[in-house]
mmCIF file of C-alpha atoms in Angstrom:
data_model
loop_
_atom_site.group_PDB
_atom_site.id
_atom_site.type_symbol
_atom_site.label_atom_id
_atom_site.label_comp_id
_atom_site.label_asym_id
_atom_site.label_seq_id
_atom_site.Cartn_x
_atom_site.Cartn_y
_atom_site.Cartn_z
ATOM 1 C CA UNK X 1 -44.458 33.826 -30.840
ATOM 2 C CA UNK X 2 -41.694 31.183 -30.153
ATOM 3 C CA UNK X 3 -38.892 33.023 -31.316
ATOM 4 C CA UNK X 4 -36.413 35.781 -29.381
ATOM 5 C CA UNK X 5 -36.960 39.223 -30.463
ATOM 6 C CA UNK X 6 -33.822 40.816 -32.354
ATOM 7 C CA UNK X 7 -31.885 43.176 -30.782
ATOM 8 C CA UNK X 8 -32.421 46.411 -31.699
ATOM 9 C CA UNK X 9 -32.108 48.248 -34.943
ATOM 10 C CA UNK X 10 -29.603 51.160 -33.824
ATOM 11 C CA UNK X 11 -27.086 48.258 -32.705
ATOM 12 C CA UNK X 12 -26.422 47.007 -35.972
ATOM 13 C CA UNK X 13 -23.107 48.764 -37.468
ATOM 14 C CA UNK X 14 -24.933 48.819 -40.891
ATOM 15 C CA UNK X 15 -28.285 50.895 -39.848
ATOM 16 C CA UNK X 16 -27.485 54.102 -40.360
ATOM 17 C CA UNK X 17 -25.729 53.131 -43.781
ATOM 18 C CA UNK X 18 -28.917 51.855 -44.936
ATOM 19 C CA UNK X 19 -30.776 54.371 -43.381
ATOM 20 C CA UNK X 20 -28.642 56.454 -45.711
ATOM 21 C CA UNK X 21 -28.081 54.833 -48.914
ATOM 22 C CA UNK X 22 -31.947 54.463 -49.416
ATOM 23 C CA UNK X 23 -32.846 57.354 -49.050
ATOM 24 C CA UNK X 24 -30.484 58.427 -51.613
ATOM 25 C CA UNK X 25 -31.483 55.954 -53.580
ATOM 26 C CA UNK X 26 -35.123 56.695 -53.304
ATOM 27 C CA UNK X 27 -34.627 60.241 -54.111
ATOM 28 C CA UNK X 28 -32.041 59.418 -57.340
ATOM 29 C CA UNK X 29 -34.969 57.730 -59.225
ATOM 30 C CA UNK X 30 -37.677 59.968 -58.260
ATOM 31 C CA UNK X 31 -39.323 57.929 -55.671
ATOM 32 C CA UNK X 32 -38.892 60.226 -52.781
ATOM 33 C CA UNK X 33 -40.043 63.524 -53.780
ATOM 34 C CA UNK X 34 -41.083 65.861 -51.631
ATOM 35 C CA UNK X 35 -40.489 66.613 -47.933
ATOM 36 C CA UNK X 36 -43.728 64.642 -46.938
ATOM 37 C CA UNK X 37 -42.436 62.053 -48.824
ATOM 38 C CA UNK X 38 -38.932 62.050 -46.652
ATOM 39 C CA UNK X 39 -40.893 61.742 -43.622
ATOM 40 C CA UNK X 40 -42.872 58.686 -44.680
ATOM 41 C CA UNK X 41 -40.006 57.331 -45.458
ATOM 42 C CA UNK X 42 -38.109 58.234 -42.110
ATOM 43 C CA UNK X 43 -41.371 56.948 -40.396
ATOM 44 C CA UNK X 44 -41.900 53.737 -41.838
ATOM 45 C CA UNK X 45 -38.178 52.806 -40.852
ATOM 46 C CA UNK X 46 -37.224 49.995 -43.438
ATOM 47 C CA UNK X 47 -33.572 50.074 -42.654
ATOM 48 C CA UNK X 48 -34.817 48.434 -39.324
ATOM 49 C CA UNK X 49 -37.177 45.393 -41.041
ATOM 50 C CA UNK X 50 -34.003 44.915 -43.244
ATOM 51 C CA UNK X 51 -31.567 44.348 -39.848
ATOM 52 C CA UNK X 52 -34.401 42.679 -38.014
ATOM 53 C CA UNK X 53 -34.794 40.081 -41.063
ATOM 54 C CA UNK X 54 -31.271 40.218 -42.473
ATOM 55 C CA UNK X 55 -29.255 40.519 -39.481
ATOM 56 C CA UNK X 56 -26.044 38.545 -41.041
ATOM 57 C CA UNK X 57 -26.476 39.312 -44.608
ATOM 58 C CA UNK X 58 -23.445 40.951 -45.906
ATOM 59 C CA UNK X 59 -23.830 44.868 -46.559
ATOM 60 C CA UNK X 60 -24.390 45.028 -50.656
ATOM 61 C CA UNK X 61 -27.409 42.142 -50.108
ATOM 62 C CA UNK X 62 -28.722 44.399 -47.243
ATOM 63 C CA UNK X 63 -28.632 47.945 -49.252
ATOM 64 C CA UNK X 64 -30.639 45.531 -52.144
ATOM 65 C CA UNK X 65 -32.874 44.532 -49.346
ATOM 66 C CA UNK X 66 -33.108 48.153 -47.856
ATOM 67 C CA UNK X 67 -34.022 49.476 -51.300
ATOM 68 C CA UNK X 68 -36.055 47.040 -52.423
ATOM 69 C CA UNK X 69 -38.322 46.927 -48.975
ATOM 70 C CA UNK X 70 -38.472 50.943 -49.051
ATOM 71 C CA UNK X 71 -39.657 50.593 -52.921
ATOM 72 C CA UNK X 72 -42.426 48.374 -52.169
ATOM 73 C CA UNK X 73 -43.569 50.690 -48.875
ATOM 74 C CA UNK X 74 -43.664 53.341 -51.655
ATOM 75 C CA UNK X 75 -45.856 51.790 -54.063
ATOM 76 C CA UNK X 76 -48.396 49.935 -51.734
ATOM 77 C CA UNK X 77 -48.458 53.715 -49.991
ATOM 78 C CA UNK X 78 -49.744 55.387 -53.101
ATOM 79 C CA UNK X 79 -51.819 52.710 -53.573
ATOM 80 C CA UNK X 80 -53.626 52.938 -50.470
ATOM 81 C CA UNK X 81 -54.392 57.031 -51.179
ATOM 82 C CA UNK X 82 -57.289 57.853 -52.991
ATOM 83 C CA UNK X 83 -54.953 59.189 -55.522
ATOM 84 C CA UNK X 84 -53.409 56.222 -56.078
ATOM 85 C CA UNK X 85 -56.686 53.714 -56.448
ATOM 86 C CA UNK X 86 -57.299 52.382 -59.718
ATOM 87 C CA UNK X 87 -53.793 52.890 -60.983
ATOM 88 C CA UNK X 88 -52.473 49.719 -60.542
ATOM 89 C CA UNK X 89 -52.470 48.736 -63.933
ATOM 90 C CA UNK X 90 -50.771 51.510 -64.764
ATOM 91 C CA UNK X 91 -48.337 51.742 -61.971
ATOM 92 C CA UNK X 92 -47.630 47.762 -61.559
ATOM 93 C CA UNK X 93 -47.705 46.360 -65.140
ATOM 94 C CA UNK X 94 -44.591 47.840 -66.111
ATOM 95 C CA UNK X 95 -42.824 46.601 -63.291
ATOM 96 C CA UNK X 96 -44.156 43.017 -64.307
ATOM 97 C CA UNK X 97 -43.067 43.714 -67.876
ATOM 98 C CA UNK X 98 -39.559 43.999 -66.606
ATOM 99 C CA UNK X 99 -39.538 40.767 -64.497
ATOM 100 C CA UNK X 100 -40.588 39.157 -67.451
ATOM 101 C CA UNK X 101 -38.428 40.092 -69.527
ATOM 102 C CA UNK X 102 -40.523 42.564 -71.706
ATOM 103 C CA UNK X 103 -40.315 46.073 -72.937
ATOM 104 C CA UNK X 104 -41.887 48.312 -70.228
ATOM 105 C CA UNK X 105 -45.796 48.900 -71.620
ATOM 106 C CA UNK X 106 -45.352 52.423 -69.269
ATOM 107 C CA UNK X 107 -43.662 54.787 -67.843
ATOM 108 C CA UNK X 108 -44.250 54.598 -63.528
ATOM 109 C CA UNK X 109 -42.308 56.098 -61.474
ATOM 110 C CA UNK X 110 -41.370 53.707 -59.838
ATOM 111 C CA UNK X 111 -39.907 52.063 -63.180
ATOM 112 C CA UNK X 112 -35.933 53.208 -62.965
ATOM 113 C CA UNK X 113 -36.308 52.201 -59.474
ATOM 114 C CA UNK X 114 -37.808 48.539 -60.375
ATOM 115 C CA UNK X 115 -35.062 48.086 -62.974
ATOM 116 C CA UNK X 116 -31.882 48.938 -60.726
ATOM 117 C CA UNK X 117 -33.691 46.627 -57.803
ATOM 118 C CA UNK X 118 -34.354 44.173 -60.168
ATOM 119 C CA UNK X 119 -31.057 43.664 -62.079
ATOM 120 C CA UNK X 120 -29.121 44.019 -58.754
ATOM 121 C CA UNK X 121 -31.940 41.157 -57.159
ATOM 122 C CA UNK X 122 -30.069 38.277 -59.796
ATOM 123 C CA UNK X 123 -27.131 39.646 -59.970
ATOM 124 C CA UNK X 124 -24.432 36.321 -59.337
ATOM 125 C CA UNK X 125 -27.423 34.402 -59.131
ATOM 126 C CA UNK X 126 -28.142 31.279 -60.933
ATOM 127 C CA UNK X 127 -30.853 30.620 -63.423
ATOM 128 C CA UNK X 128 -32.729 28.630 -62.059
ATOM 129 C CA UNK X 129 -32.954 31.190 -58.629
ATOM 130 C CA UNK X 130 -33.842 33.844 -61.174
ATOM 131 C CA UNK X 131 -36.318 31.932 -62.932
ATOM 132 C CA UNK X 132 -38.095 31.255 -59.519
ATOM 133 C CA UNK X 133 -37.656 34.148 -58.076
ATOM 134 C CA UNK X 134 -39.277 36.147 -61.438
ATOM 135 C CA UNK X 135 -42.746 33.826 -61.271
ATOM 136 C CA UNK X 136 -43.001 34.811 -57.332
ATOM 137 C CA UNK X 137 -42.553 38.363 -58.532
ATOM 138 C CA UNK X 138 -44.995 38.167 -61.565
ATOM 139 C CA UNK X 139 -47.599 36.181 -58.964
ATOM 140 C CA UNK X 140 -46.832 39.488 -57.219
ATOM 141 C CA UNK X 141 -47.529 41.767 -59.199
ATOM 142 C CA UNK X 142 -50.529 40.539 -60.653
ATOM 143 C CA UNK X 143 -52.518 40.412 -57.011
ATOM 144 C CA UNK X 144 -51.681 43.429 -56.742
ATOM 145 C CA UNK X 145 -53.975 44.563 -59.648
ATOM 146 C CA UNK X 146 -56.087 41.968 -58.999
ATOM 147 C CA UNK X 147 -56.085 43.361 -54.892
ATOM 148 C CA UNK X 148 -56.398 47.014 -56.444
ATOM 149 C CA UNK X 149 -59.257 46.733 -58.621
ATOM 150 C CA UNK X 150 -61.590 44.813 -55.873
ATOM 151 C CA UNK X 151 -61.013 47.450 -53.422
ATOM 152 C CA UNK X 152 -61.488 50.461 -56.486
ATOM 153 C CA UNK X 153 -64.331 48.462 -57.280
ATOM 154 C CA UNK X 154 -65.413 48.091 -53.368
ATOM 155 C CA UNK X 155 -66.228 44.663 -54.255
ATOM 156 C CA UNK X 156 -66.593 41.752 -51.435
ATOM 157 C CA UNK X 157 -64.017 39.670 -50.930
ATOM 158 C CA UNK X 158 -64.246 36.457 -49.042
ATOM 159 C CA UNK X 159 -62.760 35.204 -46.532
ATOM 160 C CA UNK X 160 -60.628 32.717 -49.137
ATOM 161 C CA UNK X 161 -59.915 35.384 -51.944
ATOM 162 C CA UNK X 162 -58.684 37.802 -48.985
ATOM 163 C CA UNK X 163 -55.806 34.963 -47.936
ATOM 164 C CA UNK X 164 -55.457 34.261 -51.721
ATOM 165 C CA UNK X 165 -54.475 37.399 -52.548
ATOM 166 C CA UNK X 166 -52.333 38.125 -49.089
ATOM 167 C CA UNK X 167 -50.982 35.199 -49.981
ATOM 168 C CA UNK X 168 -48.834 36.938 -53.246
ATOM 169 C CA UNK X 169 -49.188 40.329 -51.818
ATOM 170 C CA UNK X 170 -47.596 40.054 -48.711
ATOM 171 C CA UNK X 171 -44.211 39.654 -50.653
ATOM 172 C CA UNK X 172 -43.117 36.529 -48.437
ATOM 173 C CA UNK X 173 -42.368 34.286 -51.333
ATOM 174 C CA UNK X 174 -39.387 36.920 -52.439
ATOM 175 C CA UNK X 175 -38.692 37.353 -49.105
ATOM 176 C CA UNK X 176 -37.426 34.018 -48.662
ATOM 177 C CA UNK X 177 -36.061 33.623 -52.048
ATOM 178 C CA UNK X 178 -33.577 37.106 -50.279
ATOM 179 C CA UNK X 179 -32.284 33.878 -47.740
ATOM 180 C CA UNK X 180 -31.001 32.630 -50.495
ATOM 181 C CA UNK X 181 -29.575 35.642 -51.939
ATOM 182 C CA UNK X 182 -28.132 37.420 -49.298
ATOM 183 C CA UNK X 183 -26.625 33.939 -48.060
ATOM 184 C CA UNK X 184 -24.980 33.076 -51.128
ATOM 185 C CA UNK X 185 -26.494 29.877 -51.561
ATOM 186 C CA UNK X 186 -29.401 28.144 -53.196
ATOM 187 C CA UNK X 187 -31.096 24.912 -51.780
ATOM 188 C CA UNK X 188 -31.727 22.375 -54.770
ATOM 189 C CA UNK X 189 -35.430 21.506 -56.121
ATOM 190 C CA UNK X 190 -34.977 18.321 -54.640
ATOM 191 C CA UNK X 191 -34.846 19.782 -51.367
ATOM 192 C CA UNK X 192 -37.006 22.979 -51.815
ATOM 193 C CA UNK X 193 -39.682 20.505 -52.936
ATOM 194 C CA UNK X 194 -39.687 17.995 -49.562
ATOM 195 C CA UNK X 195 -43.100 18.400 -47.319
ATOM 196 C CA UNK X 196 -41.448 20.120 -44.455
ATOM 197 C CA UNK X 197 -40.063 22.476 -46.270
ATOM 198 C CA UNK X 198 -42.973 23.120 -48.340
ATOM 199 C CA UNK X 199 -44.927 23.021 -45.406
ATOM 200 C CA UNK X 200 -42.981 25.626 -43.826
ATOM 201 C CA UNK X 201 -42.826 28.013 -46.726
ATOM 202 C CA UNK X 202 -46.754 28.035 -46.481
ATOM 203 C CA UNK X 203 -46.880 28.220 -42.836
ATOM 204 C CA UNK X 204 -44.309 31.019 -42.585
ATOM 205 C CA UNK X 205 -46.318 32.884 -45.310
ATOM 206 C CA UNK X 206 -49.732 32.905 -43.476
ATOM 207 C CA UNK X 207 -47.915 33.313 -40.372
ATOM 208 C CA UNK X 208 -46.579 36.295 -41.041
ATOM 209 C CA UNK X 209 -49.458 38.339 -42.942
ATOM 210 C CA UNK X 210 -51.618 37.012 -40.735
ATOM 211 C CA UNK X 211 -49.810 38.577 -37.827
ATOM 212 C CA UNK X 212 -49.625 41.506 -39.463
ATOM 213 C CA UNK X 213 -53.356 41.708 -40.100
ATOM 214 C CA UNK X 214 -53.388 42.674 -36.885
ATOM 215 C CA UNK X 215 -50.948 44.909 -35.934
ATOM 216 C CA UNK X 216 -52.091 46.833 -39.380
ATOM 217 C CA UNK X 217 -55.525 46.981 -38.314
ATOM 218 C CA UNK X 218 -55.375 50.851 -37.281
ATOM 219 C CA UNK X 219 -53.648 52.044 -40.616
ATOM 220 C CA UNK X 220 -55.819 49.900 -43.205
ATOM 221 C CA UNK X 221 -59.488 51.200 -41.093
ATOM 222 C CA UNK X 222 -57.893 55.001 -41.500
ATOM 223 C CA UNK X 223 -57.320 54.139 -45.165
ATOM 224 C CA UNK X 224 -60.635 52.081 -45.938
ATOM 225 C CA UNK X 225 -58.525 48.893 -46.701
ATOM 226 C CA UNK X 226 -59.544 45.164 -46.791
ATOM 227 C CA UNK X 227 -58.548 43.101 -43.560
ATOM 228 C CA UNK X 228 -58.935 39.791 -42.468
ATOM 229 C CA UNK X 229 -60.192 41.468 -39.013
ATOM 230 C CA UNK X 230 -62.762 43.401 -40.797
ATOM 231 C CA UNK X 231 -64.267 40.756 -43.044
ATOM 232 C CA UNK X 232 -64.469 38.324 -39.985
ATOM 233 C CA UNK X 233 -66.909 40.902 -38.174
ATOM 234 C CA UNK X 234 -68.410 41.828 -41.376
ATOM 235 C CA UNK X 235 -69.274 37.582 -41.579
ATOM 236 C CA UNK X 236 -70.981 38.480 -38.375
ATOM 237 C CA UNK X 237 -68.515 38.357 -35.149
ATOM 238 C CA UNK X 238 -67.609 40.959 -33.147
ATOM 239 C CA UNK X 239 -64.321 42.879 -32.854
ATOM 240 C CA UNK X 240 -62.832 41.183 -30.019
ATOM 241 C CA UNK X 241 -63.991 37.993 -31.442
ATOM 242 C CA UNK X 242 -62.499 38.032 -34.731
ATOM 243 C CA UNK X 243 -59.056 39.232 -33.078
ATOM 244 C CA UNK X 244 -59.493 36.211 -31.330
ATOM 245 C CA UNK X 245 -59.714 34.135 -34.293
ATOM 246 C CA UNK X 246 -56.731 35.728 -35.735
ATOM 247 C CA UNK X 247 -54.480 35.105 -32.823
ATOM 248 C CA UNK X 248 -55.712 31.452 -33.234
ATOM 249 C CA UNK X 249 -55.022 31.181 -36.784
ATOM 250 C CA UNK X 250 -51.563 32.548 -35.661
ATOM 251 C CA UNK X 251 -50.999 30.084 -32.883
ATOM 252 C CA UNK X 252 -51.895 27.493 -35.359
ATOM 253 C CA UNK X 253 -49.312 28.667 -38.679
ATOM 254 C CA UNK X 254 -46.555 28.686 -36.212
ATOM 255 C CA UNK X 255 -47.570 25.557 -34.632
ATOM 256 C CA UNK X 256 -47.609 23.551 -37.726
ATOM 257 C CA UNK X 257 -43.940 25.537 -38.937
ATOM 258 C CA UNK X 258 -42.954 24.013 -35.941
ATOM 259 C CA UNK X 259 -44.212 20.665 -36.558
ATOM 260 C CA UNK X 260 -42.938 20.926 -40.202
ATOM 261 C CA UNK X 261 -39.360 22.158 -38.829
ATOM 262 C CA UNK X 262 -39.124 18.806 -36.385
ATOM 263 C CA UNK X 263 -40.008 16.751 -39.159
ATOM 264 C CA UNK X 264 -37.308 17.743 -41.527
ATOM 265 C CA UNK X 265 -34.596 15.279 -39.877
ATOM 266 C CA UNK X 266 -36.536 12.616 -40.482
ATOM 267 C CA UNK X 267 -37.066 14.055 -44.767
ATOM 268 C CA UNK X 268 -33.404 14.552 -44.988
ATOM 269 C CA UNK X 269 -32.449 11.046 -43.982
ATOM 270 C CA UNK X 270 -34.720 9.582 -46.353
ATOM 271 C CA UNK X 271 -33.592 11.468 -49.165
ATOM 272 C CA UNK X 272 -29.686 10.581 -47.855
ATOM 273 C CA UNK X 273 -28.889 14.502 -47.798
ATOM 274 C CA UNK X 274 -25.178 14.483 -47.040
ATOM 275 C CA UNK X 275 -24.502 16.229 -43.667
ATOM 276 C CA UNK X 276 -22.214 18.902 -45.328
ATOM 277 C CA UNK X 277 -25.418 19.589 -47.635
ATOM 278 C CA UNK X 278 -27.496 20.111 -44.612
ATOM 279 C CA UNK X 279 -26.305 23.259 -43.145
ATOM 280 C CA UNK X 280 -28.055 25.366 -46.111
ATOM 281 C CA UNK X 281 -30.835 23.543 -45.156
ATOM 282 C CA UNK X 282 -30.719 24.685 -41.445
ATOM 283 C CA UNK X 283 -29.789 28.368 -43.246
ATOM 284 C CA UNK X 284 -33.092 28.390 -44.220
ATOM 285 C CA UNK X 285 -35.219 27.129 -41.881
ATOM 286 C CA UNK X 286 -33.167 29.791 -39.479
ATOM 287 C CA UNK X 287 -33.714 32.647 -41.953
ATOM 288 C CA UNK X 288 -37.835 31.833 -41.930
ATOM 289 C CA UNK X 289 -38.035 32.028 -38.244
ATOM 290 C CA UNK X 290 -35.811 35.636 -37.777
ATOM 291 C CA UNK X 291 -37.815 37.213 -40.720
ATOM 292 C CA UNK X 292 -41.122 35.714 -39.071
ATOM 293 C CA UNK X 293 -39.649 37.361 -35.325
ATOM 294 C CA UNK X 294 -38.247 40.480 -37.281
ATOM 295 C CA UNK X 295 -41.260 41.663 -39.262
ATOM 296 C CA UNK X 296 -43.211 41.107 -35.965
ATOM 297 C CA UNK X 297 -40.493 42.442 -33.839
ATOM 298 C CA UNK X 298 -41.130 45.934 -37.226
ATOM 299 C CA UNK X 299 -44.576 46.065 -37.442
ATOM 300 C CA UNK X 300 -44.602 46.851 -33.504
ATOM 301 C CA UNK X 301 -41.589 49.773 -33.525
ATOM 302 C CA UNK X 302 -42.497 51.568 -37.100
ATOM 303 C CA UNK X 303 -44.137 54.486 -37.334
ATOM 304 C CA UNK X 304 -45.810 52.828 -40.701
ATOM 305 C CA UNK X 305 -48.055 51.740 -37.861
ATOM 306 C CA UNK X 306 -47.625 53.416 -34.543
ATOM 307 C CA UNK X 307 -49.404 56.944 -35.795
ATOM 308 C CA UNK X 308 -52.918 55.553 -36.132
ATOM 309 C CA UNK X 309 -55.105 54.314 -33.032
ATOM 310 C CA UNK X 310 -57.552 51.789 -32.936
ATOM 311 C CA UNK X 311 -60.494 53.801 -31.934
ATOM 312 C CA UNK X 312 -63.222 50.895 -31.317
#
């Protein structure tokens, strides 16, 4: 991948804060339970992601971040155990009920959680941002119930449905709507909506799941979940085969980001952006490529996926 590697996590002053302050806040809304539950936690190592995609974000938008990461980790975990299957309906939908401004049709626990995340995530925001931001969340939250009840149901998925749902489920749309939030700035529709950046937006997405198709391959065989690896060889090619695919479709998302980020010059001009508009611009494009290098950079140093092995 084209881009440096951050640093690493223990260098950032704010680390151990959010190390810290998530855990407590885990623990305050009944998220983090038990002792087993602490050392998931511990393992999986969000505090990192959040400095490895957030570097420059100012504390209070990285403890949001930190939370809201550690939250998610939590749900898709219980999700994943046989324990958990089925129940997304009854775990998610009141979390969606929230975005949307609705009374809660539940009681998850994961619901005082969602609601502190939620009001803090468009907090000093404007409406618009929130607006946006709360139809990437609902998109959310409905694949995963949609993602859930396939895989309760054990039911195929093809190769398109798979990157359909990844698509929503791999949480990159609110992930970049966070540039925006933890920058302090929002880049107008007219803007947001210009083929490069569009472009990009999709590209980073795919990129980014995509990669981390791989690098979760281990975990998701140990836990009998859908990945794009698996349904390639279940479509008939081998292991080492459809890895190699997979790498290609990698090389070929960050190729076209690329392609989409040289072109954006050009889009600007025609649309007679004023320079001093620009640098938001740049902001953004900048904050795709460290949280496409930082969830990488994650997925290779948590213990989310360093405790399985990929036995064949």
């Amino acid at each position: 991948m084209p881009f440096l590697p951050p640093p690493p996590a223990s260098a950032h002053p704010h680390y151990g804060v959010l190390t810290a302050t998530t855990q407590a806040f885990l623990t305050a809304h009944g998220v983090l339970r038990t002792p087993s539950d602490v050392d998931r936690f511990r393992r999986h190592d969000l505090a990192m992601w959040t400095v490895f995609c957030y570097p420059d974000c100012p504390l209070e938008s990285q403890q949001l971040i930190a939370d809201f990461i550690a939250l998610a980790a939590e749900w898709d975990h219980l999700l994943s155990q046989p324990e958990g299957r089925g129940r997304a309906t009854e775990l998610i939908s009141p979390l969606k009920d929230i975005t949307e401004n609705r009374a809660p049709s539940g009681n998850s626990r994961f619901l005082r959680a969602w609601a502190d995340v939620w009001r803090r995530w468009c907090e000093g925001m404007p409406a618009p941002w929130c607006a946006r931001t709360a139809e990437h969340w609902s998109a959310i939250f409905a694949a995963l119930i949609d993602e859930d009840l396939t895989e309760t149901a054990q039911a195929p998925l093809t190769i398109g449905e798979k990157c359909r749902l990844r698509d929503e489920t791999g949480l990159q749309s609110v992930l970049f709507d966070l540039i925006e939030r933890g920058g302090g700035f929002t880049l107008p529709s007219r803007i947001r909506d210009l083929a490069p950046i569009q472009s990009m937006l999709f590209h980073a997405n795919r990129q980014i799941w995509v990669t981390n198709e791989v690098q979760s391959l281990p975990k998701e065989l140990a836990d009998g979940e859908s990945n794009l690896v698996l349904l390639l060889e279940a479509a008939g090619k081998t292991r080492s085969a459809a890895l190699a695919e997979v790498h290609r479709m990698v090389r070929s998302h960050t190729d076209t980001f690329l392609a989409a980020e040289a072109a954006t010059p050009r889009a600007l001009d025609e649309l007679a952006v004023p320079v001093e508009e620009r640098v938001d611009v740049y902001r953004f494009i900048a904050g795709m490529r460290t949280i496409m290098a930082g969830t990488a950079t994650w997925c290779g140093n948590s213990g989310r996926y360093q405790q399985y092995v990929l036995d064949r």
